[in-house]
Coordinates of C-alpha atoms in Angstrom, one line a residue:
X16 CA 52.8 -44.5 -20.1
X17 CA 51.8 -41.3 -21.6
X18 CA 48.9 -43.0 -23.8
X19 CA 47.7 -45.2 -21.0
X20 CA 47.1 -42.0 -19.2
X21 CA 45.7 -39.9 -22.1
X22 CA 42.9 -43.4 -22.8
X23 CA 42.5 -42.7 -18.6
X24 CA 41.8 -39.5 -18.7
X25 CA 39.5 -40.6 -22.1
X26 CA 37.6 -42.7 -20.4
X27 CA 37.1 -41.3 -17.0
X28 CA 35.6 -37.9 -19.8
X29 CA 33.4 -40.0 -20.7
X30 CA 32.0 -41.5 -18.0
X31 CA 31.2 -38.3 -16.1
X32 CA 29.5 -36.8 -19.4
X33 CA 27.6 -39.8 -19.2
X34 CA 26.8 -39.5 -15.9
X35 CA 25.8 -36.2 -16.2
X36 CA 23.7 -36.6 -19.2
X37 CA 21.8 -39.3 -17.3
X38 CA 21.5 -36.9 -14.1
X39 CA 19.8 -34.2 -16.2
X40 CA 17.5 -36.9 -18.0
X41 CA 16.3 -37.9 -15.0
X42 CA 16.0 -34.6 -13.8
X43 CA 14.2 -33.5 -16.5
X44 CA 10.8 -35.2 -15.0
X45 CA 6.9 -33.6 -14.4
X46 CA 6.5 -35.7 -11.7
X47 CA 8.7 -37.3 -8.9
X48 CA 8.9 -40.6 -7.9
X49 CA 7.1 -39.6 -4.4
X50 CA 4.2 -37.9 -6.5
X51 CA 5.5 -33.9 -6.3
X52 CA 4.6 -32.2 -9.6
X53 CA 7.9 -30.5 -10.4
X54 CA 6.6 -27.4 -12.4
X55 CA 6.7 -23.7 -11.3
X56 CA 4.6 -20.6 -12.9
X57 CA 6.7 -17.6 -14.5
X58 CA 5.1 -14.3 -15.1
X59 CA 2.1 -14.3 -13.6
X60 CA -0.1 -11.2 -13.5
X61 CA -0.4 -9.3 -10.0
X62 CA -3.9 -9.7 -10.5
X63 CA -3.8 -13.6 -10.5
X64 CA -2.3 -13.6 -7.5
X65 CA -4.7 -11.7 -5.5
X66 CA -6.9 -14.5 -6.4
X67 CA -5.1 -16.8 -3.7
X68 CA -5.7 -13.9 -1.0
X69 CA -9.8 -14.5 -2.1
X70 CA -9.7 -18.3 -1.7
X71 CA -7.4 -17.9 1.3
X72 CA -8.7 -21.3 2.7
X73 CA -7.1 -23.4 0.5
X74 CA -3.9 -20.9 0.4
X75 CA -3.7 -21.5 4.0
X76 CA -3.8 -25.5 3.6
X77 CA -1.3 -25.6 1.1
X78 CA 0.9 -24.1 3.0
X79 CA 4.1 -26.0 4.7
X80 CA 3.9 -26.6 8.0
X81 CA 6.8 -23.9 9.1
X82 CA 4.7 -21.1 7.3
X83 CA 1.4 -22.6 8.7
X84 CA 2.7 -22.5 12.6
X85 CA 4.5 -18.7 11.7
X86 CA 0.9 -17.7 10.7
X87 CA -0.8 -19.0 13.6
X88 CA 1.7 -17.9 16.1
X89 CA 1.6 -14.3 14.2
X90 CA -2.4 -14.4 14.3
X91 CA -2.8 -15.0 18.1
X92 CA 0.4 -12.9 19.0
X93 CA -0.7 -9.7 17.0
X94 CA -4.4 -9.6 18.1
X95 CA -3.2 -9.7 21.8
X96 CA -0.7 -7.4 21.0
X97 CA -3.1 -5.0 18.7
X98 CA -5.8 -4.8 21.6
X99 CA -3.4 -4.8 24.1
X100 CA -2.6 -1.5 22.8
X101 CA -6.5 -0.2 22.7
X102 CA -6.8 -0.9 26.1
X103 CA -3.9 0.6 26.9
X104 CA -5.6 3.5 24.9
X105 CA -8.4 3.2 26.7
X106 CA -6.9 3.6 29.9
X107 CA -5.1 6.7 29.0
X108 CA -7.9 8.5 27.6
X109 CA -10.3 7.8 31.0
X110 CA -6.6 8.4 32.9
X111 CA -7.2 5.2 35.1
X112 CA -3.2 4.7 34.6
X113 CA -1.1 5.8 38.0
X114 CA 0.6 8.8 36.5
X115 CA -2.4 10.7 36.2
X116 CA -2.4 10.3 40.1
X117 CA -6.5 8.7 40.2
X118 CA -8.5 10.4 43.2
X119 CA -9.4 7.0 45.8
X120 CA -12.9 7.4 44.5
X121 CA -11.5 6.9 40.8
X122 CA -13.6 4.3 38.6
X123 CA -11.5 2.6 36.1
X124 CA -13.3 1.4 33.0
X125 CA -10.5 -1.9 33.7
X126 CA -9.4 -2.6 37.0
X127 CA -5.5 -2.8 37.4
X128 CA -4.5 -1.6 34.6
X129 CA -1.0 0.4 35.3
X130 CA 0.9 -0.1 32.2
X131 CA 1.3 -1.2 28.7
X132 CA 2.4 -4.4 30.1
X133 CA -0.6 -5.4 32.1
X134 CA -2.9 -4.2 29.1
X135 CA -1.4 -6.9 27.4
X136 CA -1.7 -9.4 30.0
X137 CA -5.5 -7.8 30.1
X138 CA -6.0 -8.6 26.6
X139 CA -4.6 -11.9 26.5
X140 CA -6.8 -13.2 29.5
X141 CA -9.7 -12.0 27.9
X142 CA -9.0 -13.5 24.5
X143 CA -8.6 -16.5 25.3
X144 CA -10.8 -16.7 28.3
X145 CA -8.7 -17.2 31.2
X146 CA -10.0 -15.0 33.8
X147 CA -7.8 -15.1 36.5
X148 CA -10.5 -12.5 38.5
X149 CA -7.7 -9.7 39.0
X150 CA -8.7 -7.3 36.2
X151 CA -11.9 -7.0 34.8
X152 CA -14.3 -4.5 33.1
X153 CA -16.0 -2.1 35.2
X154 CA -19.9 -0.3 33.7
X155 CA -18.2 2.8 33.9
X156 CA -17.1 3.1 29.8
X157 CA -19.2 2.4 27.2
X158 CA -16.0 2.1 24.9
X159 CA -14.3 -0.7 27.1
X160 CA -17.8 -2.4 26.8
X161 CA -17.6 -2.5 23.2
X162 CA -13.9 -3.4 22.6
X163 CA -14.3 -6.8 25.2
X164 CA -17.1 -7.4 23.1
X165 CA -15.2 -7.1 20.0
X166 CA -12.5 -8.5 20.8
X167 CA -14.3 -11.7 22.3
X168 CA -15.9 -12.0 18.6
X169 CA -12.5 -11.5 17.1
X170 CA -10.8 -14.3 19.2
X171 CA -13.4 -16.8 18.5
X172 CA -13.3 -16.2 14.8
X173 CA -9.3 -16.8 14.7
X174 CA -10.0 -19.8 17.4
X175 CA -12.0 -21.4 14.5
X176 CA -10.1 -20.4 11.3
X177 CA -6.6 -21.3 12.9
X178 CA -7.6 -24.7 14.9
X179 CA -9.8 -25.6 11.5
X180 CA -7.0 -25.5 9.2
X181 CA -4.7 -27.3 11.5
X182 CA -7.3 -30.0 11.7
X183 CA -8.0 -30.2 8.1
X184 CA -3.9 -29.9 7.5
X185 CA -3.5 -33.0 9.5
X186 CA -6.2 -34.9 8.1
X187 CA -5.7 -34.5 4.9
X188 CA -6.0 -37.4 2.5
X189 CA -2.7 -36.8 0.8
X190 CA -1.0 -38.6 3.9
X191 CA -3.1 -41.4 3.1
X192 CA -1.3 -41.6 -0.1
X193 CA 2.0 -41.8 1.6
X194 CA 1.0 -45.4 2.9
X195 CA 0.6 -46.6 -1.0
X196 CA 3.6 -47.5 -2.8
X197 CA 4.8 -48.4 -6.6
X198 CA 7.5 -50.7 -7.7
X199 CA 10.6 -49.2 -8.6
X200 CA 10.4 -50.0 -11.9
X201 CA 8.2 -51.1 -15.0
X202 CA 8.7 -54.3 -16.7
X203 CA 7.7 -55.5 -20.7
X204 CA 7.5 -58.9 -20.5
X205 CA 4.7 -61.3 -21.9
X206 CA 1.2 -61.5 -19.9
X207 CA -1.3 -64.3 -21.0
X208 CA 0.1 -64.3 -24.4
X209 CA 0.2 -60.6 -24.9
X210 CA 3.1 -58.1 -24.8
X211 CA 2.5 -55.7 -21.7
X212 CA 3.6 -53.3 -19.6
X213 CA 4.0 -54.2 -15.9
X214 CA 3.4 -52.3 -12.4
X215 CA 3.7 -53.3 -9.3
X216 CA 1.4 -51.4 -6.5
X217 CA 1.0 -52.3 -2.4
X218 CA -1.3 -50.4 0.1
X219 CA 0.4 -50.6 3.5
X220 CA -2.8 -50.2 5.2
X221 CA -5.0 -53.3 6.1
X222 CA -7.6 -50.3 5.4
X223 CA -9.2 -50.4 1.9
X224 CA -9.4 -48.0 -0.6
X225 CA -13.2 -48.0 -2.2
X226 CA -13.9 -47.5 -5.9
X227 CA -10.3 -47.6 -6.9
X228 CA -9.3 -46.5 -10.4
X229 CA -5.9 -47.0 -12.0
X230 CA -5.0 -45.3 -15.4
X231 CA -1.7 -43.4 -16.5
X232 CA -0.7 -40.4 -19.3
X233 CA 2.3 -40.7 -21.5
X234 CA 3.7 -37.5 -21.9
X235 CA 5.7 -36.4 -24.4
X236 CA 6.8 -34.0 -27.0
X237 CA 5.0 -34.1 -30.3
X238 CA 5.0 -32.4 -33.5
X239 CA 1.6 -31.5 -35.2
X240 CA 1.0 -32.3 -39.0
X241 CA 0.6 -28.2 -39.2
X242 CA 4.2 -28.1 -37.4
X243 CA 3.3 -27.0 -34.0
X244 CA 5.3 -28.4 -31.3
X245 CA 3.6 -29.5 -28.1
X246 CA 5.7 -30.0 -25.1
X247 CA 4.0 -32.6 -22.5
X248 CA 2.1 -33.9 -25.2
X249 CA -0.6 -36.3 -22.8
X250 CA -1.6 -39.8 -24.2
X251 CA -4.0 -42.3 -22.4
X252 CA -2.7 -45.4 -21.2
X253 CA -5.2 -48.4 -19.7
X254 CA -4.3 -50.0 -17.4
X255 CA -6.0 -53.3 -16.1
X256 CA -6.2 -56.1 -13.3
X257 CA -7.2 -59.4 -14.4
X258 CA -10.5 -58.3 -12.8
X259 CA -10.4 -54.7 -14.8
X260 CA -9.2 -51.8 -13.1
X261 CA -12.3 -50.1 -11.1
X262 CA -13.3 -51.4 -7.8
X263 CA -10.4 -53.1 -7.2
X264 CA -10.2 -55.3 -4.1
X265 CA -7.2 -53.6 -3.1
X266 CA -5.7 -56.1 0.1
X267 CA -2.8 -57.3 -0.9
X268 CA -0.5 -56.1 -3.5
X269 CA -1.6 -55.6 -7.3
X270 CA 0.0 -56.3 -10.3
X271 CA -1.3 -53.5 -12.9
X272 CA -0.7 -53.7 -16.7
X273 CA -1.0 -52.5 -20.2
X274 CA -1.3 -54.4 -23.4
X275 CA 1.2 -53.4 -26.0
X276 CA -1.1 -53.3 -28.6
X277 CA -1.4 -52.1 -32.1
X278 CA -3.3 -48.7 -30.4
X279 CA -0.3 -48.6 -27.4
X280 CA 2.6 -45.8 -27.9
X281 CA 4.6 -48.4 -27.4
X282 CA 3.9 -50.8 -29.8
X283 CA 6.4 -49.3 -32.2
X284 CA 9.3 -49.5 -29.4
X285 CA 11.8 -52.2 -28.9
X286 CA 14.3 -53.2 -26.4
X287 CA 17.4 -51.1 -28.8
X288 CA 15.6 -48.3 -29.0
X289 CA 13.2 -47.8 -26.0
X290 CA 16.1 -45.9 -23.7
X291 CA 16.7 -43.8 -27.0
X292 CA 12.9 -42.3 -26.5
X293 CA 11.8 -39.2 -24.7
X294 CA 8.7 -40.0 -22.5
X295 CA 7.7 -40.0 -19.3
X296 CA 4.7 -42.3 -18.1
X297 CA 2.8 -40.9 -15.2
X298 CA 0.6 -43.4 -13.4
X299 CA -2.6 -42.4 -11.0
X300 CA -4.4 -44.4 -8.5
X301 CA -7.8 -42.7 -7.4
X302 CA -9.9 -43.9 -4.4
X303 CA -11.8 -43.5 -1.1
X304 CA -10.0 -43.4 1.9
X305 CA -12.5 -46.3 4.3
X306 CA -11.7 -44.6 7.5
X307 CA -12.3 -40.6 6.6
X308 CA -14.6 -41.1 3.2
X309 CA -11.7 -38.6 1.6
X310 CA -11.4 -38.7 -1.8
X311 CA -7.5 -39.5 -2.4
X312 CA -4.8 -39.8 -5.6
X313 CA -1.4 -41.7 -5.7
X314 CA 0.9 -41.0 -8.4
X315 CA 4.3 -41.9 -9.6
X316 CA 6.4 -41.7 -12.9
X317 CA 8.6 -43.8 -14.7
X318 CA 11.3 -42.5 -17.5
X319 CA 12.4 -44.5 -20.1
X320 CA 15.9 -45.8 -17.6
X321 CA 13.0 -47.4 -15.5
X322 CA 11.1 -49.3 -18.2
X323 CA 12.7 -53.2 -17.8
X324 CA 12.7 -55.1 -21.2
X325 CA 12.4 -58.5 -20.6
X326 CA 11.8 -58.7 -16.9
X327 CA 9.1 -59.5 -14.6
X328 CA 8.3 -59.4 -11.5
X329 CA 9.6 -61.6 -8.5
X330 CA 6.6 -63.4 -6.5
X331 CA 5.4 -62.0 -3.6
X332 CA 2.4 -63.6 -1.5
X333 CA 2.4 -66.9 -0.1
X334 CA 1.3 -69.1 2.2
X335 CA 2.2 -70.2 5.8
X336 CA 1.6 -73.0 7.5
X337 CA -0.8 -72.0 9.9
X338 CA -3.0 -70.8 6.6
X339 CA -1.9 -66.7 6.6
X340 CA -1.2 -65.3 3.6
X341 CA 1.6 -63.7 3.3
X342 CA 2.8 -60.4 1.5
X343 CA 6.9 -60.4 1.2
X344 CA 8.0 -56.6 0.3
X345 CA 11.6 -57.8 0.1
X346 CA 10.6 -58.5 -3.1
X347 CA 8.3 -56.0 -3.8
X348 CA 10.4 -54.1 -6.7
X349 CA 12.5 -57.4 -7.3
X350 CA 12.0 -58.4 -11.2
X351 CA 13.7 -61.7 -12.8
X352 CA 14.7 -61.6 -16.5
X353 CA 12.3 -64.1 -18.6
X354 CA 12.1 -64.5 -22.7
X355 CA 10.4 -61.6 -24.2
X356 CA 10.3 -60.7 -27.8
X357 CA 12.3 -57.9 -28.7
X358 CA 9.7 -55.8 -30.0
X359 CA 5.8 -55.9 -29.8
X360 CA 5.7 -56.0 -33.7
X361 CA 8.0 -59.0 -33.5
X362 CA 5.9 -60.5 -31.5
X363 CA 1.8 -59.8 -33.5
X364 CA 4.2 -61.0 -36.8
X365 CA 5.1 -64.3 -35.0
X366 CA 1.7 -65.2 -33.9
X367 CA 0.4 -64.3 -37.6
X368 CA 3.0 -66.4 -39.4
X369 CA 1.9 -69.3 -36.7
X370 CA -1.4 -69.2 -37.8
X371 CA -1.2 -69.4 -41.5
X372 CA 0.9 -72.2 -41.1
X373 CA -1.8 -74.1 -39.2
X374 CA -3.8 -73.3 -42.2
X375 CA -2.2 -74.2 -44.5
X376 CA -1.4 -71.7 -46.2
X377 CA 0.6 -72.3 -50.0
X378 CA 3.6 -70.0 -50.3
X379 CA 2.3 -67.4 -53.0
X380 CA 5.8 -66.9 -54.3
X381 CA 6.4 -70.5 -55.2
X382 CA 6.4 -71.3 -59.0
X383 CA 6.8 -74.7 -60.7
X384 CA 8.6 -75.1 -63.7
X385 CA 8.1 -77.4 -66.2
X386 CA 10.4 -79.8 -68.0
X387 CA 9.7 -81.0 -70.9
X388 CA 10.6 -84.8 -71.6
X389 CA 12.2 -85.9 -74.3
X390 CA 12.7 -89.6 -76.0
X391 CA 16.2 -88.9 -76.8
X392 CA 19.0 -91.1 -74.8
X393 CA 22.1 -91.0 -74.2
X394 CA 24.2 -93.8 -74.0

């Protein structure tokens, strides 16, 4: 009973170090699955960041939404407050406010103002151009003249800035990337006689994407010949259609790949060692949004845990009977397991030894002997 509990406890060990050695591994990723790049800047100079206050514009857009609506609400909030209190400044000076007891033919430079309270209200109507008719600016003070004026400028310029980035926030092409989506996983299986990598990727819109453009890094750590280590090492991967991979006639959902060749990172990769590697392959779709004309990126990643050996993917378009085509996402990220070779060098070594025996070829290592014949008998 003792060891039973001891191989328990053994195995249960090992399962959670596993599992947390996975966890970190799959932690341990540039870019999420939903296209976040997971990164963050140490140490960086006071100087480089008063270079966001100078392009506030796109500070301001890049923003979340809960600090975007605490700046507006701030912005509109504080300039009524703020010239709430110059009025109320300018009311004291001229002493158009009740305690300084106003003879009856007592010209206020604003009429009705009798506290810090209805300054506010003052400045607020004026702001934002209410004009309710009950207080108003008089031609007896230059200064309150000047400080409507002001202030009318003022308002109009936050107006802009604050509605503009709202409507540039919400129009933004990068919710146009929400609506395209990548499979799950990447399959290696064999494609037209070639060893290749496999994507799956739908658009959810019956809206196209113009001039699309598919490609990928493979990032990695790699060691110079000089012994320099460089940590997200980025190699290009191609990726194609059957009808190459610019301009792609994106409808319907596109099966993307990459030819394991000779020049491919993973050509020297197999389907033993393949989860033993440390890479991460980040994939890109670029295009034109049809409806806005915004330029707009998808991207995803997949780790070496989400690289299927030997699978492909499931079908998914048909045909109905009333002639429709349709597009079945229930098996969008489904993949089937087919014969694949086990290794893309396997595979090129196959295909060569093939050939030479369609030719012909004589074993070089071959060597007759001779036997010399004698006349001598036995009987």
């Amino acid at each position: 009973t003792t060891l039973s509990i001891e191989g328990m406890f053994k195995y249960f060990r090992k399962r959670f170090a596993s599992h947390l050695t996975e966890r970190s591994r799959r932690r341990a990723r540039l870019v999420s699955k939903d296209g976040r790049c997971n990164i963050e800047f140490g140490n960086v100079e006071e100087q480089s960041r008063f270079v966001f206050l100078v392009d506030i514009w796109t500070t301001i857009l890049d923003l979340r939404w809960r600090y975007k609506m605490t700046i507006f609400i701030s912005a509109f909030l504080g300039s009524w407050f703020l010239f709430g209190l110059l009025w109320y400044v300018v009311a004291y000076i001229h002493k158009d406010l009740p305690e300084f007891s106003p003879s009856i033919n007592h010209t206020p430079c604003v009429e009705n103002i009798n506290g810090l309270t209805s300054a506010f209200l003052f400045s607020l109507e004026t702001q934002v151009t209410i004009g309710y008719g009950f207080r108003c600016v008089t031609e007896q003070c230059a200064t309150a003249i000047f400080l409507l004026i002001f202030q009318s400028i003022l308002g109009v310029i936050i107006n802009s800035f604050m509605c503009g980035a709202i409507l540039a926030k919400i129009s933004r092409s990068k919710k146009r990337a929400k609506t395209i989506t990548f499979s799950k996983n990447a399959v290696i299986s064999k494609r037209g006689g070639k060893l290749c990598l496999l994507i799956r990727v739908a658009n959810l819109r019956k809206s196209l994407l113009i001039g699309s453009h598919i490609y990928g890094k493979l990032l990695k750590t790699t060691i110079t010949p000089e012994g320099e280590t460089i940590i997200l090492d980025q190699v290009n991967i191609d990726f194609v259609v059957d009808a190459g991979n610019e301009n792609l006639f994106f409808i319907s959902p596109l099966t993307i790949y990459h030819v394991i060749d000779r020049t491919s990172p993973f050509f020297h990769m197999s389907v033993e060692t393949i989860l033993q590697q440390d890479f991460e392959l980040v994939v890109f779709l670029d295009g034109t949004v049809e409806a806005t004309s915004a330029t707009c990126q998808v991207r995803t990643s997949y780790i070496p845990e989400e690289v299927l050996w030997g699978y492909r993917f499931a079908p998914i378009v048909s045909k109905t009977k009333e002639g429709k085509y349709r597009v079945d996402f229930h098996n969008f990220s489904k993949t089937v397991e087919v014969e694949t070779p086990h290794c893309a060098f396997c595979l090129y070594n196959e295909k060569d030894a093939k050939a030479k025996a369609k030719r012909g070829y004589d074993n070089p290592g071959f060597i007759l002997s001779e036997v010399n014949e004698t006349s001598d008998t036995k009987m």
